[in-house]
Structure formats: structure tokens, C-alpha cells
PDB file of N, CA and C in Angstrom:
ATOM      1  N   MET A  22      16.438  -4.824   7.507  1.00 58.00           N
ATOM      2  CA  MET A  22      15.420  -3.881   7.504  1.00 58.00           C
ATOM      3  C   MET A  22      14.334  -4.876   6.604  1.00 58.00           C
ATOM      4  N   LEU A  23      14.957  -5.422   5.556  1.00 69.00           N
ATOM      5  CA  LEU A  23      14.108  -6.341   4.792  1.00 69.00           C
ATOM      6  C   LEU A  23      13.349  -7.113   5.621  1.00 69.00           C
ATOM      7  N   GLY A  24      13.896  -7.782   6.495  1.00 74.00           N
ATOM      8  CA  GLY A  24      13.285  -8.825   7.246  1.00 74.00           C
ATOM      9  C   GLY A  24      11.482  -8.252   7.830  1.00 74.00           C
ATOM     10  N   LEU A  25      12.198  -6.963   8.906  1.00 71.00           N
ATOM     11  CA  LEU A  25      10.861  -6.136   9.276  1.00 71.00           C
ATOM     12  C   LEU A  25      10.050  -5.693   8.026  1.00 71.00           C
ATOM     13  N   THR A  26      10.279  -5.465   7.125  1.00 74.00           N
ATOM     14  CA  THR A  26       9.242  -5.187   5.999  1.00 74.00           C
ATOM     15  C   THR A  26       8.470  -6.250   5.451  1.00 74.00           C
ATOM     16  N   LEU A  27       9.236  -7.625   5.404  1.00 75.00           N
ATOM     17  CA  LEU A  27       8.531  -8.831   5.265  1.00 75.00           C
ATOM     18  C   LEU A  27       7.431  -9.161   6.288  1.00 75.00           C
ATOM     19  N   VAL A  28       8.012  -9.390   7.466  1.00 74.00           N
ATOM     20  CA  VAL A  28       6.853  -9.546   8.388  1.00 74.00           C
ATOM     21  C   VAL A  28       6.051  -8.793   8.716  1.00 74.00           C
ATOM     22  N   LEU A  29       5.834  -7.163   8.729  1.00 72.00           N
ATOM     23  CA  LEU A  29       4.772  -6.233   8.687  1.00 72.00           C
ATOM     24  C   LEU A  29       4.020  -6.643   7.396  1.00 72.00           C
ATOM     25  N   LEU A  30       4.425  -6.849   6.325  1.00 72.00           N
ATOM     26  CA  LEU A  30       3.568  -7.059   5.173  1.00 72.00           C
ATOM     27  C   LEU A  30       2.936  -8.421   5.004  1.00 72.00           C
ATOM     28  N   GLY A  31       3.458  -9.252   5.848  1.00 75.00           N
ATOM     29  CA  GLY A  31       2.645 -10.352   6.145  1.00 75.00           C
ATOM     30  C   GLY A  31       1.413 -10.338   7.057  1.00 75.00           C
ATOM     31  N   VAL A  32       2.236  -9.626   7.982  1.00 73.00           N
ATOM     32  CA  VAL A  32       0.749  -9.423   9.101  1.00 73.00           C
ATOM     33  C   VAL A  32      -0.238  -8.948   8.605  1.00 73.00           C
ATOM     34  N   LEU A  33      -0.102  -8.149   7.829  1.00 69.00           N
ATOM     35  CA  LEU A  33      -1.037  -6.817   7.416  1.00 69.00           C
ATOM     36  C   LEU A  33      -2.044  -8.082   6.290  1.00 69.00           C
ATOM     37  N   LEU A  34      -1.265  -8.567   5.585  1.00 71.00           N
ATOM     38  CA  LEU A  34      -2.063  -9.394   4.851  1.00 71.00           C
ATOM     39  C   LEU A  34      -3.101 -10.284   5.485  1.00 71.00           C
ATOM     40  N   LEU A  35      -2.123 -10.800   6.612  1.00 72.00           N
ATOM     41  CA  LEU A  35      -3.169 -11.667   7.364  1.00 72.00           C
ATOM     42  C   LEU A  35      -4.352 -11.057   7.937  1.00 72.00           C
ATOM     43  N   LEU A  36      -4.040  -9.996   8.512  1.00 67.00           N
ATOM     44  CA  LEU A  36      -4.918  -9.063   9.060  1.00 67.00           C
ATOM     45  C   LEU A  36      -6.374  -8.597   7.733  1.00 67.00           C
ATOM     46  N   GLN A  37      -5.851  -8.539   6.804  1.00 65.00           N
ATOM     47  CA  GLN A  37      -6.945  -8.487   5.680  1.00 65.00           C
ATOM     48  C   GLN A  37      -7.629  -9.496   5.359  1.00 65.00           C
ATOM     49  N   ASN A  38      -6.941 -10.591   5.382  1.00 65.00           N
ATOM     50  CA  ASN A  38      -7.477 -11.986   5.095  1.00 65.00           C
ATOM     51  C   ASN A  38      -8.522 -12.362   6.144  1.00 65.00           C
ATOM     52  N   LEU A  39      -8.495 -12.060   7.703  1.00 65.00           N
ATOM     53  CA  LEU A  39      -9.250 -12.147   8.352  1.00 65.00           C
ATOM     54  C   LEU A  39     -10.333 -11.346   8.347  1.00 65.00           C
ATOM     55  N   GLY A  40     -10.208 -10.018   7.894  1.00 60.00           N
ATOM     56  CA  GLY A  40     -11.539  -9.206   8.125  1.00 60.00           C
ATOM     57  C   GLY A  40     -11.156  -8.273   8.788  1.00 60.00           C
ATOM     58  N   LEU A  41     -10.109  -8.118   9.612  1.00 52.00           N
ATOM     59  CA  LEU A  41      -9.849  -7.065  10.523  1.00 52.00           C
ATOM     60  C   LEU A  41      -9.665  -5.354  10.216  1.00 52.00           C
ATOM     61  N   ALA A  42     -10.091  -4.942  11.010  1.00 44.00           N
ATOM     62  CA  ALA A  42     -10.414  -3.324  10.405  1.00 44.00           C
ATOM     63  C   ALA A  42      -8.731  -2.767  10.002  1.00 44.00           C
ATOM     64  N   LEU A  43      -7.827  -3.311  10.663  1.00 44.00           N
ATOM     65  CA  LEU A  43      -6.348  -2.547  10.235  1.00 44.00           C
ATOM     66  C   LEU A  43      -6.150  -2.801   8.864  1.00 44.00           C
ATOM     67  N   GLY A  44      -6.062  -4.411   8.583  1.00 38.00           N
ATOM     68  CA  GLY A  44      -5.871  -4.856   7.256  1.00 38.00           C
ATOM     69  C   GLY A  44      -6.808  -3.995   6.274  1.00 38.00           C
ATOM     70  N   ARG A  45      -7.826  -3.960   6.701  1.00 40.00           N
ATOM     71  CA  ARG A  45      -8.681  -3.428   5.577  1.00 40.00           C
ATOM     72  C   ARG A  45      -8.709  -2.206   5.000  1.00 40.00           C
ATOM     73  N   VAL A  46      -8.298  -1.133   6.359  1.00 43.00           N
ATOM     74  CA  VAL A  46      -7.984   0.446   6.124  1.00 43.00           C
ATOM     75  C   VAL A  46      -6.803   0.403   5.606  1.00 43.00           C
ATOM     76  N   LEU A  47      -5.823  -0.334   5.657  1.00 41.00           N
ATOM     77  CA  LEU A  47      -4.330  -0.038   5.021  1.00 41.00           C
ATOM     78  C   LEU A  47      -4.092  -0.851   3.422  1.00 41.00           C
ATOM     79  N   LEU A  48      -4.884  -1.797   3.212  1.00 41.00           N
ATOM     80  CA  LEU A  48      -4.621  -2.592   2.171  1.00 41.00           C
ATOM     81  C   LEU A  48      -6.083  -3.058   1.351  1.00 41.00           C
ATOM     82  N   GLY A  49      -6.858  -2.146   2.005  1.00 43.00           N
ATOM     83  CA  GLY A  49      -8.686  -2.689   1.408  1.00 43.00           C
ATOM     84  C   GLY A  49      -8.633  -2.071  -0.063  1.00 43.00           C
ATOM     85  N   VAL A  50      -8.170  -2.462  -0.963  1.00 46.00           N
ATOM     86  CA  VAL A  50      -8.458  -1.410  -2.353  1.00 46.00           C
ATOM     87  C   VAL A  50      -9.688  -2.282  -3.008  1.00 46.00           C
ATOM     88  N   PRO A  51     -11.063  -1.791  -3.254  1.00 50.00           N
ATOM     89  CA  PRO A  51     -11.710  -2.244  -4.192  1.00 50.00           C
ATOM     90  C   PRO A  51     -11.622  -2.548  -5.538  1.00 50.00           C
ATOM     91  N   GLY A  52     -12.204  -3.759  -5.594  1.00 47.00           N
ATOM     92  CA  GLY A  52     -12.051  -4.302  -6.973  1.00 47.00           C
ATOM     93  C   GLY A  52     -12.179  -3.539  -8.169  1.00 47.00           C
ATOM     94  N   PHE A  53     -11.462  -3.299  -9.114  1.00 41.00           N
ATOM     95  CA  PHE A  53     -12.111  -3.080 -10.567  1.00 41.00           C
ATOM     96  C   PHE A  53     -12.833  -3.640 -11.269  1.00 41.00           C
ATOM     97  N   GLY A  54     -13.980  -3.584 -11.505  1.00 41.00           N
ATOM     98  CA  GLY A  54     -15.116  -4.529 -11.792  1.00 41.00           C
ATOM     99  C   GLY A  54     -15.150  -3.717 -13.277  1.00 41.00           C
ATOM    100  N   LEU A  55     -15.103  -4.772 -14.407  1.00 40.00           N
ATOM    101  CA  LEU A  55     -15.573  -4.697 -15.775  1.00 40.00           C
ATOM    102  C   LEU A  55     -16.792  -5.545 -16.203  1.00 40.00           C
ATOM    103  N   LEU A  56     -18.052  -4.969 -16.362  1.00 41.00           N
ATOM    104  CA  LEU A  56     -19.421  -5.752 -16.472  1.00 41.00           C
ATOM    105  C   LEU A  56     -19.575  -6.628 -15.115  1.00 41.00           C
ATOM    106  N   GLY A  57     -19.624  -6.499 -13.841  1.00 45.00           N
ATOM    107  CA  GLY A  57     -19.442  -7.290 -12.973  1.00 45.00           C
ATOM    108  C   GLY A  57     -18.468  -8.489 -12.858  1.00 45.00           C
ATOM    109  N   VAL A  58     -17.491  -8.665 -13.688  1.00 45.00           N
ATOM    110  CA  VAL A  58     -16.013  -9.349 -13.448  1.00 45.00           C
ATOM    111  C   VAL A  58     -15.447  -8.615 -12.884  1.00 45.00           C
ATOM    112  N   GLU A  59     -14.469  -9.419 -12.256  1.00 55.00           N
ATOM    113  CA  GLU A  59     -13.294  -8.746 -11.806  1.00 55.00           C
ATOM    114  C   GLU A  59     -12.243  -8.712 -13.085  1.00 55.00           C
ATOM    115  N   ALA A  60     -11.708  -7.469 -12.937  1.00 55.00           N
ATOM    116  CA  ALA A  60     -10.842  -7.344 -14.583  1.00 55.00           C
ATOM    117  C   ALA A  60      -9.184  -7.460 -14.020  1.00 55.00           C
ATOM    118  N   GLY A  61      -8.784  -7.300 -12.935  1.00 64.00           N
ATOM    119  CA  GLY A  61      -7.327  -7.623 -12.685  1.00 64.00           C
ATOM    120  C   GLY A  61      -6.708  -8.571 -13.478  1.00 64.00           C
ATOM    121  N   TRP A  62      -7.136  -9.273 -13.763  1.00 69.00           N
ATOM    122  CA  TRP A  62      -6.082 -10.776 -14.493  1.00 69.00           C
ATOM    123  C   TRP A  62      -6.155 -10.024 -16.040  1.00 69.00           C
ATOM    124  N   LEU A  63      -6.933  -9.143 -16.233  1.00 70.00           N
ATOM    125  CA  LEU A  63      -6.494  -8.589 -17.846  1.00 70.00           C
ATOM    126  C   LEU A  63      -5.163  -7.610 -17.535  1.00 70.00           C
ATOM    127  N   LEU A  64      -4.418  -7.248 -16.819  1.00 73.00           N
ATOM    128  CA  LEU A  64      -3.228  -6.699 -16.604  1.00 73.00           C
ATOM    129  C   LEU A  64      -2.078  -7.721 -17.054  1.00 73.00           C
ATOM    130  N   PHE A  65      -2.172  -9.179 -16.098  1.00 78.00           N
ATOM    131  CA  PHE A  65      -1.410 -10.011 -16.695  1.00 78.00           C
ATOM    132  C   PHE A  65      -1.534 -10.768 -17.781  1.00 78.00           C
ATOM    133  N   VAL A  66      -2.551 -10.761 -18.225  1.00 80.00           N
ATOM    134  CA  VAL A  66      -3.059 -11.536 -19.836  1.00 80.00           C
ATOM    135  C   VAL A  66      -2.344 -10.424 -20.615  1.00 80.00           C
ATOM    136  N   GLY A  67      -2.538  -9.266 -20.322  1.00 82.00           N
ATOM    137  CA  GLY A  67      -1.823  -8.180 -21.509  1.00 82.00           C
ATOM    138  C   GLY A  67      -0.288  -8.398 -21.230  1.00 82.00           C
ATOM    139  N   LEU A  68       0.071  -8.421 -20.189  1.00 85.00           N
ATOM    140  CA  LEU A  68       1.645  -8.357 -20.189  1.00 85.00           C
ATOM    141  C   LEU A  68       2.407  -9.523 -20.632  1.00 85.00           C
ATOM    142  N   ALA A  69       1.411 -10.760 -20.341  1.00 87.00           N
ATOM    143  CA  ALA A  69       1.843 -12.321 -21.189  1.00 87.00           C
ATOM    144  C   ALA A  69       1.836 -12.201 -22.694  1.00 87.00           C
ATOM    145  N   LEU A  70       0.802 -11.546 -22.717  1.00 88.00           N
ATOM    146  CA  LEU A  70       0.790 -11.524 -24.400  1.00 88.00           C
ATOM    147  C   LEU A  70       1.537 -10.249 -25.439  1.00 88.00           C
ATOM    148  N   THR A  71       2.324  -9.537 -24.371  1.00 90.00           N
ATOM    149  CA  THR A  71       3.072  -8.263 -25.085  1.00 90.00           C
ATOM    150  C   THR A  71       4.681  -9.546 -24.942  1.00 90.00           C
ATOM    151  N   PHE A  72       4.613  -9.699 -23.914  1.00 91.00           N
ATOM    152  CA  PHE A  72       6.252 -10.598 -23.849  1.00 91.00           C
ATOM    153  C   PHE A  72       5.854 -11.651 -24.784  1.00 91.00           C
ATOM    154  N   GLY A  73       5.190 -12.253 -24.949  1.00 90.00           N
ATOM    155  CA  GLY A  73       4.713 -13.502 -25.888  1.00 90.00           C
ATOM    156  C   GLY A  73       5.339 -12.984 -27.171  1.00 90.00           C
ATOM    157  N   LEU A  74       4.387 -12.003 -27.541  1.00 91.00           N
ATOM    158  CA  LEU A  74       4.659 -11.396 -29.052  1.00 91.00           C
ATOM    159  C   LEU A  74       6.108 -10.799 -29.209  1.00 91.00           C
ATOM    160  N   LEU A  75       6.828  -9.984 -28.431  1.00 91.00           N
ATOM    161  CA  LEU A  75       7.990  -9.992 -28.478  1.00 91.00           C
ATOM    162  C   LEU A  75       9.134 -11.109 -28.475  1.00 91.00           C
ATOM    163  N   PHE A  76       8.941 -12.182 -28.181  1.00 93.00           N
ATOM    164  CA  PHE A  76       9.400 -13.374 -28.297  1.00 93.00           C
ATOM    165  C   PHE A  76       9.563 -14.108 -29.496  1.00 93.00           C
ATOM    166  N   LEU A  77       7.724 -13.943 -30.066  1.00 93.00           N
ATOM    167  CA  LEU A  77       7.724 -14.485 -31.660  1.00 93.00           C
ATOM    168  C   LEU A  77       7.969 -13.728 -32.482  1.00 93.00           C
ATOM    169  N   LEU A  78       8.426 -12.472 -32.384  1.00 93.00           N
ATOM    170  CA  LEU A  78       9.107 -11.242 -32.945  1.00 93.00           C
ATOM    171  C   LEU A  78      10.367 -11.639 -33.224  1.00 93.00           C
ATOM    172  N   GLY A  79      11.350 -12.602 -32.090  1.00 92.00           N
ATOM    173  CA  GLY A  79      12.968 -12.793 -32.605  1.00 92.00           C
ATOM    174  C   GLY A  79      13.545 -12.068 -30.953  1.00 92.00           C
ATOM    175  N   GLN A  80      13.073 -11.994 -30.048  1.00 90.00           N
ATOM    176  CA  GLN A  80      13.396 -11.317 -29.030  1.00 90.00           C
ATOM    177  C   GLN A  80      13.369 -12.132 -27.664  1.00 90.00           C
ATOM    178  N   ARG A  81      14.606 -13.258 -27.771  1.00 93.00           N
ATOM    179  CA  ARG A  81      14.551 -14.582 -26.797  1.00 93.00           C
ATOM    180  C   ARG A  81      14.551 -14.201 -25.555  1.00 93.00           C
ATOM    181  N   TRP A  82      14.840 -13.221 -25.018  1.00 94.00           N
ATOM    182  CA  TRP A  82      14.890 -12.774 -23.817  1.00 94.00           C
ATOM    183  C   TRP A  82      13.438 -12.473 -23.257  1.00 94.00           C
ATOM    184  N   ALA A  83      12.418 -12.494 -24.188  1.00 92.00           N
ATOM    185  CA  ALA A  83      11.276 -11.973 -23.490  1.00 92.00           C
ATOM    186  C   ALA A  83      10.265 -13.030 -23.475  1.00 92.00           C
ATOM    187  N   LEU A  84      10.924 -14.658 -23.484  1.00 92.00           N
ATOM    188  CA  LEU A  84      10.106 -15.559 -23.094  1.00 92.00           C
ATOM    189  C   LEU A  84      10.218 -15.614 -21.384  1.00 92.00           C
ATOM    190  N   TRP A  85      11.300 -15.162 -20.693  1.00 93.00           N
ATOM    191  CA  TRP A  85      11.077 -15.452 -19.329  1.00 93.00           C
ATOM    192  C   TRP A  85      10.216 -14.768 -18.543  1.00 93.00           C
ATOM    193  N   PRO A  86      10.066 -13.192 -18.854  1.00 92.00           N
ATOM    194  CA  PRO A  86       8.928 -12.427 -18.286  1.00 92.00           C
ATOM    195  C   PRO A  86       7.715 -12.832 -18.576  1.00 92.00           C
ATOM    196  N   ALA A  87       7.668 -13.355 -20.141  1.00 91.00           N
ATOM    197  CA  ALA A  87       6.252 -13.828 -20.309  1.00 91.00           C
ATOM    198  C   ALA A  87       5.169 -14.990 -19.160  1.00 91.00           C
ATOM    199  N   LEU A  88       6.734 -16.231 -18.871  1.00 91.00           N
ATOM    200  CA  LEU A  88       6.373 -17.040 -18.099  1.00 91.00           C
ATOM    201  C   LEU A  88       6.050 -16.710 -16.687  1.00 91.00           C
ATOM    202  N   GLY A  89       7.052 -15.563 -16.351  1.00 90.00           N
ATOM    203  CA  GLY A  89       7.025 -14.712 -14.881  1.00 90.00           C
ATOM    204  C   GLY A  89       5.655 -14.233 -14.825  1.00 90.00           C
ATOM    205  N   VAL A  90       5.066 -13.458 -15.940  1.00 88.00           N
ATOM    206  CA  VAL A  90       3.666 -12.604 -15.737  1.00 88.00           C
ATOM    207  C   VAL A  90       2.406 -14.176 -15.509  1.00 88.00           C
ATOM    208  N   LEU A  91       2.792 -15.180 -16.123  1.00 85.00           N
ATOM    209  CA  LEU A  91       1.588 -16.262 -16.185  1.00 85.00           C
ATOM    210  C   LEU A  91       1.732 -16.940 -15.054  1.00 85.00           C
ATOM    211  N   VAL A  92       2.699 -16.875 -14.143  1.00 81.00           N
ATOM    212  CA  VAL A  92       2.909 -17.637 -12.830  1.00 81.00           C
ATOM    213  C   VAL A  92       1.834 -17.154 -11.934  1.00 81.00           C
ATOM    214  N   PRO A  93       2.079 -15.520 -11.737  1.00 78.00           N
ATOM    215  CA  PRO A  93       0.434 -15.053 -10.557  1.00 78.00           C
ATOM    216  C   PRO A  93      -0.861 -15.079 -11.375  1.00 78.00           C
ATOM    217  N   LEU A  94      -0.812 -15.298 -12.806  1.00 80.00           N
ATOM    218  CA  LEU A  94      -2.334 -15.462 -13.251  1.00 80.00           C
ATOM    219  C   LEU A  94      -2.602 -16.531 -13.051  1.00 80.00           C
ATOM    220  N   ALA A  95      -1.704 -17.977 -13.182  1.00 76.00           N
ATOM    221  CA  ALA A  95      -1.856 -19.359 -12.753  1.00 76.00           C
ATOM    222  C   ALA A  95      -2.731 -19.094 -11.073  1.00 76.00           C
ATOM    223  N   LEU A  96      -2.041 -18.580 -10.485  1.00 72.00           N
ATOM    224  CA  LEU A  96      -2.007 -18.404  -8.666  1.00 72.00           C
ATOM    225  C   LEU A  96      -3.174 -17.588  -8.382  1.00 72.00           C
ATOM    226  N   ALA A  97      -3.538 -16.987  -9.046  1.00 70.00           N
ATOM    227  CA  ALA A  97      -4.703 -16.285  -8.950  1.00 70.00           C
ATOM    228  C   ALA A  97      -6.018 -17.094  -9.236  1.00 70.00           C
ATOM    229  N   SER A  98      -6.181 -18.263  -9.742  1.00 71.00           N
ATOM    230  CA  SER A  98      -7.043 -18.976 -10.078  1.00 71.00           C
ATOM    231  C   SER A  98      -7.997 -18.910  -8.917  1.00 71.00           C
ATOM    232  N   GLU A  99      -9.482 -19.427  -9.104  1.00 71.00           N
ATOM    233  CA  GLU A  99      -9.934 -19.368  -7.950  1.00 71.00           C
ATOM    234  C   GLU A  99      -9.762 -20.437  -7.218  1.00 71.00           C
ATOM    235  N   GLY A 100      -9.161 -21.926  -7.548  1.00 69.00           N
ATOM    236  CA  GLY A 100      -9.319 -23.074  -7.014  1.00 69.00           C
ATOM    237  C   GLY A 100      -8.071 -22.802  -6.144  1.00 69.00           C
ATOM    238  N   LEU A 101      -7.085 -21.874  -6.063  1.00 72.00           N
ATOM    239  CA  LEU A 101      -5.759 -21.942  -5.276  1.00 72.00           C
ATOM    240  C   LEU A 101      -5.960 -20.300  -4.411  1.00 72.00           C
ATOM    241  N   ARG A 102      -7.081 -19.658  -4.798  1.00 73.00           N
ATOM    242  CA  ARG A 102      -7.340 -18.343  -4.048  1.00 73.00           C
ATOM    243  C   ARG A 102      -7.391 -18.703  -2.527  1.00 73.00           C
ATOM    244  N   GLY A 103      -7.956 -19.816  -2.140  1.00 75.00           N
ATOM    245  CA  GLY A 103      -8.658 -20.156  -0.435  1.00 75.00           C
ATOM    246  C   GLY A 103      -6.970 -20.552   0.082  1.00 75.00           C
ATOM    247  N   LEU A 104      -6.407 -21.117  -0.218  1.00 75.00           N
ATOM    248  CA  LEU A 104      -4.754 -21.592  -0.128  1.00 75.00           C
ATOM    249  C   LEU A 104      -4.332 -19.988  -0.007  1.00 75.00           C
ATOM    250  N   LEU A 105      -3.726 -19.561  -0.702  1.00 73.00           N
ATOM    251  CA  LEU A 105      -2.810 -18.752  -0.942  1.00 73.00           C
ATOM    252  C   LEU A 105      -3.413 -17.520   0.076  1.00 73.00           C
ATOM    253  N   ALA A 106      -4.756 -17.545   0.410  1.00 77.00           N
ATOM    254  CA  ALA A 106      -4.866 -16.349   1.396  1.00 77.00           C
ATOM    255  C   ALA A 106      -4.044 -16.346   2.436  1.00 77.00           C
ATOM    256  N   TYR A 107      -3.904 -17.657   2.866  1.00 82.00           N
ATOM    257  CA  TYR A 107      -3.282 -17.461   4.145  1.00 82.00           C
ATOM    258  C   TYR A 107      -1.875 -18.076   4.328  1.00 82.00           C
ATOM    259  N   ALA A 108      -1.543 -18.572   3.161  1.00 83.00           N
ATOM    260  CA  ALA A 108      -0.116 -19.566   2.980  1.00 83.00           C
ATOM    261  C   ALA A 108       0.682 -18.288   2.585  1.00 83.00           C
ATOM    262  N   PHE A 109       0.477 -17.500   1.691  1.00 82.00           N
ATOM    263  CA  PHE A 109       1.425 -16.041   1.174  1.00 82.00           C
ATOM    264  C   PHE A 109       1.900 -15.462   2.534  1.00 82.00           C
ATOM    265  N   PRO A 110       0.914 -14.433   3.001  1.00 86.00           N
ATOM    266  CA  PRO A 110       1.542 -14.010   4.203  1.00 86.00           C
ATOM    267  C   PRO A 110       2.063 -14.944   5.289  1.00 86.00           C
ATOM    268  N   LEU A 111       1.615 -16.241   5.677  1.00 88.00           N
ATOM    269  CA  LEU A 111       2.621 -16.483   6.365  1.00 88.00           C
ATOM    270  C   LEU A 111       4.214 -16.570   5.990  1.00 88.00           C
ATOM    271  N   ALA A 112       4.275 -17.113   4.367  1.00 88.00           N
ATOM    272  CA  ALA A 112       5.423 -16.822   4.059  1.00 88.00           C
ATOM    273  C   ALA A 112       6.297 -16.074   4.158  1.00 88.00           C
ATOM    274  N   LEU A 113       5.538 -14.815   3.914  1.00 88.00           N
ATOM    275  CA  LEU A 113       6.217 -13.671   3.975  1.00 88.00           C
ATOM    276  C   LEU A 113       6.680 -13.426   5.467  1.00 88.00           C
ATOM    277  N   VAL A 114       5.770 -13.462   6.416  1.00 91.00           N
ATOM    278  CA  VAL A 114       6.085 -13.542   8.096  1.00 91.00           C
ATOM    279  C   VAL A 114       7.556 -14.421   8.257  1.00 91.00           C
ATOM    280  N   GLY A 115       7.253 -15.673   7.717  1.00 91.00           N
ATOM    281  CA  GLY A 115       8.334 -16.620   7.823  1.00 91.00           C
ATOM    282  C   GLY A 115       9.856 -16.577   7.468  1.00 91.00           C
ATOM    283  N   ALA A 116       9.696 -15.528   6.117  1.00 91.00           N
ATOM    284  CA  ALA A 116      10.754 -15.146   5.621  1.00 91.00           C
ATOM    285  C   ALA A 116      11.208 -14.156   6.210  1.00 91.00           C
ATOM    286  N   GLY A 117      10.360 -12.845   6.589  1.00 91.00           N
ATOM    287  CA  GLY A 117      10.833 -12.047   7.370  1.00 91.00           C
ATOM    288  C   GLY A 117      11.806 -12.295   8.836  1.00 91.00           C
ATOM    289  N   ALA A 118      10.754 -13.128   9.560  1.00 91.00           N
ATOM    290  CA  ALA A 118      11.582 -13.616  10.810  1.00 91.00           C
ATOM    291  C   ALA A 118      12.394 -14.320  10.387  1.00 91.00           C
ATOM    292  N   TYR A 119      12.982 -15.037   9.376  1.00 92.00           N
ATOM    293  CA  TYR A 119      14.446 -15.624   9.389  1.00 92.00           C
ATOM    294  C   TYR A 119      15.336 -14.833   8.897  1.00 92.00           C
ATOM    295  N   LEU A 120      15.050 -13.516   8.074  1.00 91.00           N
ATOM    296  CA  LEU A 120      15.880 -12.649   8.296  1.00 91.00           C
ATOM    297  C   LEU A 120      16.464 -11.514   9.257  1.00 91.00           C
ATOM    298  N   LEU A 121      15.325 -11.525  10.223  1.00 91.00           N
ATOM    299  CA  LEU A 121      15.884 -10.940  11.121  1.00 91.00           C
ATOM    300  C   LEU A 121      16.585 -11.432  11.991  1.00 91.00           C
ATOM    301  N   TRP A 122      16.194 -13.034  12.157  1.00 90.00           N
ATOM    302  CA  TRP A 122      16.973 -13.930  12.835  1.00 90.00           C
ATOM    303  C   TRP A 122      18.456 -13.779  12.556  1.00 90.00           C
ATOM    304  N   ARG A 123      18.713 -14.049  11.527  1.00 90.00           N
ATOM    305  CA  ARG A 123      19.924 -14.088  10.270  1.00 90.00           C
ATOM    306  C   ARG A 123      20.987 -12.912  10.668  1.00 90.00           C
ATOM    307  N   SER A 124      20.233 -11.791  11.185  1.00 88.00           N
ATOM    308  CA  SER A 124      20.523 -10.495  11.197  1.00 88.00           C
ATOM    309  C   SER A 124      21.410 -10.447  12.396  1.00 88.00           C
ATOM    310  N   VAL A 125      20.407 -10.634  13.519  1.00 85.00           N
ATOM    311  CA  VAL A 125      20.722 -10.672  14.791  1.00 85.00           C
ATOM    312  C   VAL A 125      21.577 -11.690  15.175  1.00 85.00           C
ATOM    313  N   GLY A 126      21.616 -12.851  14.516  1.00 75.00           N
ATOM    314  CA  GLY A 126      22.976 -14.095  14.847  1.00 75.00           C
ATOM    315  C   GLY A 126      24.439 -13.275  14.277  1.00 75.00           C
ATOM    316  N   LYS A 127      24.511 -12.506  13.154  1.00 70.00           N
ATOM    317  CA  LYS A 127      25.160 -11.911  12.928  1.00 70.00           C
ATOM    318  C   LYS A 127      25.974 -10.805  13.945  1.00 70.00           C
ATOM    319  N   GLY A 128      25.143  -9.992  14.237  1.00 60.00           N
ATOM    320  CA  GLY A 128      25.594  -9.068  15.324  1.00 60.00           C
ATOM    321  C   GLY A 128      26.209  -9.172  16.404  1.00 60.00           C
TER     322      GLY A 128
END
């Protein structure tokens, strides 16, 4: 079931990236703008700063969530957006197809 979910999510993301209507209807959410600037990165920065502060206050476990939140922030940079627009959905389709293939092989 997880494999089918990943395949469908990957296909929908590909459709959205290609600008087709189905992907736009299901996943097209208008960006939240703050003074003309996309502000989605503020969520990741806020989470990273919060976990970073917890780490500095002695909570050693908070280092890993802080680093984990910084990864999507780095991946959302302008330089990687073009590559990830197609690589991530294709990776989801591949992972889902592999899980489907593996589950069929066991049956």
C-alpha cells in the first residue's frame, strides 16, 4: 500500500511540475507571500533556530532535528529547485514501484 501511495504522489508531483491541470488542481497551493517574497523558508528557519536553541541549552537530542530541518531548507535553494522539480517525483515513483514489485514478488 505504501508503494502505491508513493507512486501516485510522485506522478501527481510530476504533473504539477509539468503544469498539467490534474496536478495543479490537486496540489496547486498558492505561495504565501510576505512583502513580495516567498516566506515558506521562514518555517524551516524558525524550526532550525528553535531546535538549535534547545541544543545550546543542553538538550543534546535537539541537534539532529535542527540539522534535519536545515536539509530541506538547503534543498529549497534556487540552485537546486530545477533539478529537484523532476528528481524528487521520479525518486518517489521509483521507490513506490520498487515497493510494489517487492510486495508482488513475496505473494
